[in-house]
mmCIF file of C-alpha atoms in Angstrom:
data_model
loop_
_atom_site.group_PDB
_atom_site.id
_atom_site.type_symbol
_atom_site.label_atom_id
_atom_site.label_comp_id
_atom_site.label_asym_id
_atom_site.label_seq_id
_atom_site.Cartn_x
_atom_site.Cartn_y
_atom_site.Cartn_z
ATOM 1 C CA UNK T 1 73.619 83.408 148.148
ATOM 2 C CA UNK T 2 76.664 81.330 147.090
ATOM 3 C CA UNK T 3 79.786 79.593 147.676
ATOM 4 C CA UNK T 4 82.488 80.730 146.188
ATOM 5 C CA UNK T 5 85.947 78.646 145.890
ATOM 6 C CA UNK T 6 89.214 79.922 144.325
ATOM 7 C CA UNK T 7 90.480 76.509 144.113
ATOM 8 C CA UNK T 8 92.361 73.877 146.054
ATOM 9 C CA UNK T 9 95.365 75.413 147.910
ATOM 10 C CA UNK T 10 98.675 73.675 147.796
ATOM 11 C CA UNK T 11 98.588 72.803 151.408
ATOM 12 C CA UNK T 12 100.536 69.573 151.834
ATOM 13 C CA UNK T 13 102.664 67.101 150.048
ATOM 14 C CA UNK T 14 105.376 70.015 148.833
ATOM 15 C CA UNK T 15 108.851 68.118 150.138
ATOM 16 C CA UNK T 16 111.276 70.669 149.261
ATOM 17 C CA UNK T 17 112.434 73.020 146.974
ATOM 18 C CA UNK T 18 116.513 72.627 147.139
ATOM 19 C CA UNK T 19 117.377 76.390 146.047
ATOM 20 C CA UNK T 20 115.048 78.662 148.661
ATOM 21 C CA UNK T 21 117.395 77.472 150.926
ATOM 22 C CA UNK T 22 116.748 78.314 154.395
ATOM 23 C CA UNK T 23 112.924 78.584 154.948
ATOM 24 C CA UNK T 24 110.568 78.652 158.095
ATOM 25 C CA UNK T 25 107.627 76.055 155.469
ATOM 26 C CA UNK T 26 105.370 75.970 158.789
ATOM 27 C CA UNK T 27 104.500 79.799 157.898
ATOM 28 C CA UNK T 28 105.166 79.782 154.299
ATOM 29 C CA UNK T 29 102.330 80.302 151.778
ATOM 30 C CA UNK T 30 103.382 77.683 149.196
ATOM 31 C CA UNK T 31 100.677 79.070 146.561
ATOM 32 C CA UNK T 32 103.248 81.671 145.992
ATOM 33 C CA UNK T 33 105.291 79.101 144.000
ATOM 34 C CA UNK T 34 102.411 79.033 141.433
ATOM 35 C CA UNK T 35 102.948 83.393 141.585
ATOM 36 C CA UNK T 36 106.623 82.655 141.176
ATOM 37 C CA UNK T 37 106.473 80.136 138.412
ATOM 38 C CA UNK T 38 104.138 81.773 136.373
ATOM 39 C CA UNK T 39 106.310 84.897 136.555
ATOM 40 C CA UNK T 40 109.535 83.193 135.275
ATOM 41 C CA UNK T 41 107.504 81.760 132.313
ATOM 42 C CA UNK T 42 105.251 84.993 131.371
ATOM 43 C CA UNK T 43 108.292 87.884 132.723
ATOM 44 C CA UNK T 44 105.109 90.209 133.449
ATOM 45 C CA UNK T 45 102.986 90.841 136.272
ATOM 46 C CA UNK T 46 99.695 91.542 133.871
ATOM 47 C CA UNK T 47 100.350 88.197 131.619
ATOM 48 C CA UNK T 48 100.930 85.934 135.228
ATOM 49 C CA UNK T 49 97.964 87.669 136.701
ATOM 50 C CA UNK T 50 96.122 86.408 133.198
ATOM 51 C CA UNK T 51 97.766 82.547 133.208
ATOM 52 C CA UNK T 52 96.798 82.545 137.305
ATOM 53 C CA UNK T 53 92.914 83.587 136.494
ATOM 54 C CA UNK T 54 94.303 86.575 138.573
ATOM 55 C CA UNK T 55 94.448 90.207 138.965
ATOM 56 C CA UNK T 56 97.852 92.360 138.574
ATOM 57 C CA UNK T 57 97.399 93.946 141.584
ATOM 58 C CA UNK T 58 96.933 89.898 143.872
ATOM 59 C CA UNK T 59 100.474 89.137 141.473
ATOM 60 C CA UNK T 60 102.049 92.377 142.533
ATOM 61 C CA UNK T 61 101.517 91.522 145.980
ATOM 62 C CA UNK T 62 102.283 87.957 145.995
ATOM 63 C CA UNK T 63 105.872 89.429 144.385
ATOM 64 C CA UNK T 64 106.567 91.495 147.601
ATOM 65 C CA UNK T 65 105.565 88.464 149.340
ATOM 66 C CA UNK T 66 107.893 85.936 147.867
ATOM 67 C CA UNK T 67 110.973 89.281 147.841
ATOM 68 C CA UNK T 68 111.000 89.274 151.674
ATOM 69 C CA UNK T 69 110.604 85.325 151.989
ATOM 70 C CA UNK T 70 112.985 84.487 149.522
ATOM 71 C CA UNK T 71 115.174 87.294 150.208
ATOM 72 C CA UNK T 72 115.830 88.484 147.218
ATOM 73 C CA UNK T 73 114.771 90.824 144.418
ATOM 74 C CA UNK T 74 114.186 87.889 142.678
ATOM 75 C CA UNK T 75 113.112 90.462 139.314
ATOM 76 C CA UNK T 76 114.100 93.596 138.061
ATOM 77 C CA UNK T 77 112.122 95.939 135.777
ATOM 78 C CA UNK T 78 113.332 95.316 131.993
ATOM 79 C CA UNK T 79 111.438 97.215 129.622
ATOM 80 C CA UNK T 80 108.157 96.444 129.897
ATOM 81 C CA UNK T 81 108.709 93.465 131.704
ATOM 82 C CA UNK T 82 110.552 92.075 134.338
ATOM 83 C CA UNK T 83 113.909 90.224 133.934
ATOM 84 C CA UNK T 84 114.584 87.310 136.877
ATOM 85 C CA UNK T 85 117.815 87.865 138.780
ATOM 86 C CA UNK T 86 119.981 85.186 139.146
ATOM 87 C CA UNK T 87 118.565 83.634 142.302
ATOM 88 C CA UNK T 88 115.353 83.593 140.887
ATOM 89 C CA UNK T 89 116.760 81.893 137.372
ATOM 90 C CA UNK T 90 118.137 79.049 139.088
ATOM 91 C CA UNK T 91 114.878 78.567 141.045
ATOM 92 C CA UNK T 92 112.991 78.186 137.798
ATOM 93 C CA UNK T 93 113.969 74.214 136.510
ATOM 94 C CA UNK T 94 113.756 73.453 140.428
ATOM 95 C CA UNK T 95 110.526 74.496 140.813
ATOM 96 C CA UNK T 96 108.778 73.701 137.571
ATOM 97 C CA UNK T 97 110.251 70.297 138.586
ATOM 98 C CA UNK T 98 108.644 69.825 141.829
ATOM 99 C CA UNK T 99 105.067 71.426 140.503
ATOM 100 C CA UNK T 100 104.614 68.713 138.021
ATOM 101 C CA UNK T 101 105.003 66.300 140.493
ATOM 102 C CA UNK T 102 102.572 67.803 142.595
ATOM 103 C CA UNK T 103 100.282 67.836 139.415
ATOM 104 C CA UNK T 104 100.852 64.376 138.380
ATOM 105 C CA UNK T 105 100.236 63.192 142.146
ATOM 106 C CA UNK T 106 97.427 65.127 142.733
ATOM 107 C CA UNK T 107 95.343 64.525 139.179
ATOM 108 C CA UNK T 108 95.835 60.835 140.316
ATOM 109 C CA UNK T 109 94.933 60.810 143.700
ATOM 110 C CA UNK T 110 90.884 60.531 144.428
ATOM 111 C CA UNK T 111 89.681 62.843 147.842
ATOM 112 C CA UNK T 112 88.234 60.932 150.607
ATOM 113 C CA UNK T 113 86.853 63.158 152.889
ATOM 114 C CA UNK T 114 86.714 60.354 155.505
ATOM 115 C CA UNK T 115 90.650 60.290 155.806
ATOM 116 C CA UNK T 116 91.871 63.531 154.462
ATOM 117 C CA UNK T 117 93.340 66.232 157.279
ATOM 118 C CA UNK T 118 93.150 69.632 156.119
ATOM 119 C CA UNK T 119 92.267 72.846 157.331
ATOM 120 C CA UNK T 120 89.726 75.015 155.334
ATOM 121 C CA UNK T 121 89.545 78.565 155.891
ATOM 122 C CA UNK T 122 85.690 79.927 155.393
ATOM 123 C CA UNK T 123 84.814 83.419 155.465
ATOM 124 C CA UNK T 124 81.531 84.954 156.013
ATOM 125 C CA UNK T 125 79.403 87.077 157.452
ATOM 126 C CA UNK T 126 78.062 86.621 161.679
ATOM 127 C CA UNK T 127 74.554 86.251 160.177
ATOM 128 C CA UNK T 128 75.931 83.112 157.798
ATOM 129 C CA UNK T 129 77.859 81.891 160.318
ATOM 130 C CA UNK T 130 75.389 81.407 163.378
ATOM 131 C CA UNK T 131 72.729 79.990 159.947
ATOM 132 C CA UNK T 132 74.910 77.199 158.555
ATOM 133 C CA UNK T 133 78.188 76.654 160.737
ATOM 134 C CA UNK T 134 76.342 74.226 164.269
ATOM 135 C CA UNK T 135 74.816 71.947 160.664
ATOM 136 C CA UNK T 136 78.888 72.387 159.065
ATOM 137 C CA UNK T 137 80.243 71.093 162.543
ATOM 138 C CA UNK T 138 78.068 68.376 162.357
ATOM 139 C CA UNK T 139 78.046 67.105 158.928
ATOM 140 C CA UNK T 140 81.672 68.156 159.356
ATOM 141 C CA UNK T 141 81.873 65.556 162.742
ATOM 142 C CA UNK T 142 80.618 62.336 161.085
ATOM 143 C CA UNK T 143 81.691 62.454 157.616
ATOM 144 C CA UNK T 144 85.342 64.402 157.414
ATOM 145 C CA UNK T 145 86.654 64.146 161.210
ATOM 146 C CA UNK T 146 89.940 64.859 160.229
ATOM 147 C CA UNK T 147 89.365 68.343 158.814
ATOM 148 C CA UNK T 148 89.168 71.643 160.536
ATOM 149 C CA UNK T 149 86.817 74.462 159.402
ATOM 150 C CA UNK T 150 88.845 78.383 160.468
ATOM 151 C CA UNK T 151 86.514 80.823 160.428
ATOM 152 C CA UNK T 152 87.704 84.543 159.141
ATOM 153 C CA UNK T 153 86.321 87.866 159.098
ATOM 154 C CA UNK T 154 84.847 88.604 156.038
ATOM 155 C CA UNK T 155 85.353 92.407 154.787
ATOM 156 C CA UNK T 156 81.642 93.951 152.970
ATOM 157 C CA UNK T 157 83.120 94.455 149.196
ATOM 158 C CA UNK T 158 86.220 92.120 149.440
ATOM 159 C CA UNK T 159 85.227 88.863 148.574
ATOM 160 C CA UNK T 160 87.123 88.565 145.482
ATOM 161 C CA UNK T 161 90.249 89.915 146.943
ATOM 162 C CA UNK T 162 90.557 87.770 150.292
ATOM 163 C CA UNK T 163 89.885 84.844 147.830
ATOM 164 C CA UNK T 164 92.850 86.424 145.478
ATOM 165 C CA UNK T 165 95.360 86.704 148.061
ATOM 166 C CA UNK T 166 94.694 83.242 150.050
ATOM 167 C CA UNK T 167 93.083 84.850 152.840
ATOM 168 C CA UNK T 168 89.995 82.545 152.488
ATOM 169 C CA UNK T 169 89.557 79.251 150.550
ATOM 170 C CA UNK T 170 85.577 79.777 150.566
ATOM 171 C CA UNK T 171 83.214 82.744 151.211
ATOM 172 C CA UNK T 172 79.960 82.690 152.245
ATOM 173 C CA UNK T 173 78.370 85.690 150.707
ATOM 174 C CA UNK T 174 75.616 86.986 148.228
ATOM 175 C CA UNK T 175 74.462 86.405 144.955
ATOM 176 C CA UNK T 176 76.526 89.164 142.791
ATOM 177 C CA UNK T 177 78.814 89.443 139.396
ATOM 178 C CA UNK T 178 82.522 87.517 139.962
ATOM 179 C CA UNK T 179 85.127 86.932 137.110
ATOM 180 C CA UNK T 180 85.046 83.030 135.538
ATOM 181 C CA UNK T 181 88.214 82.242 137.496
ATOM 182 C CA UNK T 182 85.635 81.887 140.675
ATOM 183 C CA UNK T 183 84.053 78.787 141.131
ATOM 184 C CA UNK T 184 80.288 79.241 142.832
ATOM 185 C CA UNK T 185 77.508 77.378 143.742
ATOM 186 C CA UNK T 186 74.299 77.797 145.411
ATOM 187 C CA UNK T 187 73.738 77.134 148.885
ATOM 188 C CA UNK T 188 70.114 78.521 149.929
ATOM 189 C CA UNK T 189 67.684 81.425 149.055
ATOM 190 C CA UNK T 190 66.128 83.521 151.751
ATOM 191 C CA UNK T 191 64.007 86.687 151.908
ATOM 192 C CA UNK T 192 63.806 89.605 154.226
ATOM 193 C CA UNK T 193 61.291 90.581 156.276
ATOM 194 C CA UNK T 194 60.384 94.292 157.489
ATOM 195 C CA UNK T 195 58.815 95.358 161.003
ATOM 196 C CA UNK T 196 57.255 98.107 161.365
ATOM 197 C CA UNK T 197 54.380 99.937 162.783
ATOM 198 C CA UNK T 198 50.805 99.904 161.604
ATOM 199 C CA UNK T 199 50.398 102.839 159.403
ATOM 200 C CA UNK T 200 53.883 103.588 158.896
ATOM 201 C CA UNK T 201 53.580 105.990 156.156
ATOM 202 C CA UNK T 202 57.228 105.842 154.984
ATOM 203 C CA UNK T 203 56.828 102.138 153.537
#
């Protein structure tokens, strides 16, 4: 089995983009600025969903995400790729702006579990949950009080796309083929065991 990360999510330390305007930033997923940036540079849903480690369809959503948050078309189709309206062209200096910062402060500042304050969203199955989570909570308790564990449903055969869309920062889920952008690692191995009756000619 393994678990699977799609990579830190931009969860505090965003003061302000000037141009949105008028945003609710309690509800606001501020990964989207990534979606948005990358679409100003690349001016295509396929090449963003390639810089982003991505697929089209997680970029195509993240667009109708940021069109009623932003309220605004933000781009229109142009050939075979999209032109930004204006709204979304003065967004772009803005924005590229503020996500250096955040990359400059962030590749500079070490995590210390002790004093960081986060919340984690983990999704997983009932059976990994009731395994792992009462050790989580306590290793959790005495080493990282300040952060929160969510639990979420996890969906048989959507692993890749609740990680994709933000729905989950980690999965807890089995061994299988993922795309590079995923980063895994090993947790524990277990085997199953069959009951049945003595003689049981089907097995």
């Amino acid at each position: 089995m393994q678990f699977l990360a799609s990579g830190p999510l931009l969860e505090k330390s965003f003061d302000y983009i000037e141009a949105i305007g008028e945003m609710n930033f309690a509800t606001f997923d501020l990964n989207l600025m990534r979606v948005l940036d990358a679409l100003l540079r690349e001016g295509s849903t396929v090449k963003a969903g390639q810089k982003l480690g991505i697929s089209q369809s997680a970029v195509s959503g993240a667009l109708s995400r940021l069109r009623y948050a932003l309220d605004d078309q933000l781009f229109v189709r142009h050939g075979q790729g999209l032109r930004p309206t204006d709204y979304a062209r003065s967004l772009a200096m803005p924005l590229r702006e503020t996500l250096d910062r955040m990359e400059a402060m962030l590749s500079t500042t070490s995590f210390d579990p002790r004093s960081a304050s986060i919340t984690l969203k983990l999704a997983g199955s009932d059976f990994f949950a009731e395994m792992l989570m009462p050790r989580l909570a306590r290793e959790i308790h005495e080493r990282a009080p300040g952060i929160r564990v969510q639990l979420v449903d996890l969906v048989p055969n959507s692993y890749i796309d609740s990680l994709e869309r933000y729905e989950a920062d980690m999965a807890l889920i089995p061994d299988a083929e993922f795309p590079d952008w995923i980063d895994r690692r090993p947790l524990f191995r277990s085997s199953f065991t069959t009951i049945a009756r003595r003689g049981n000619a089907s097995i």
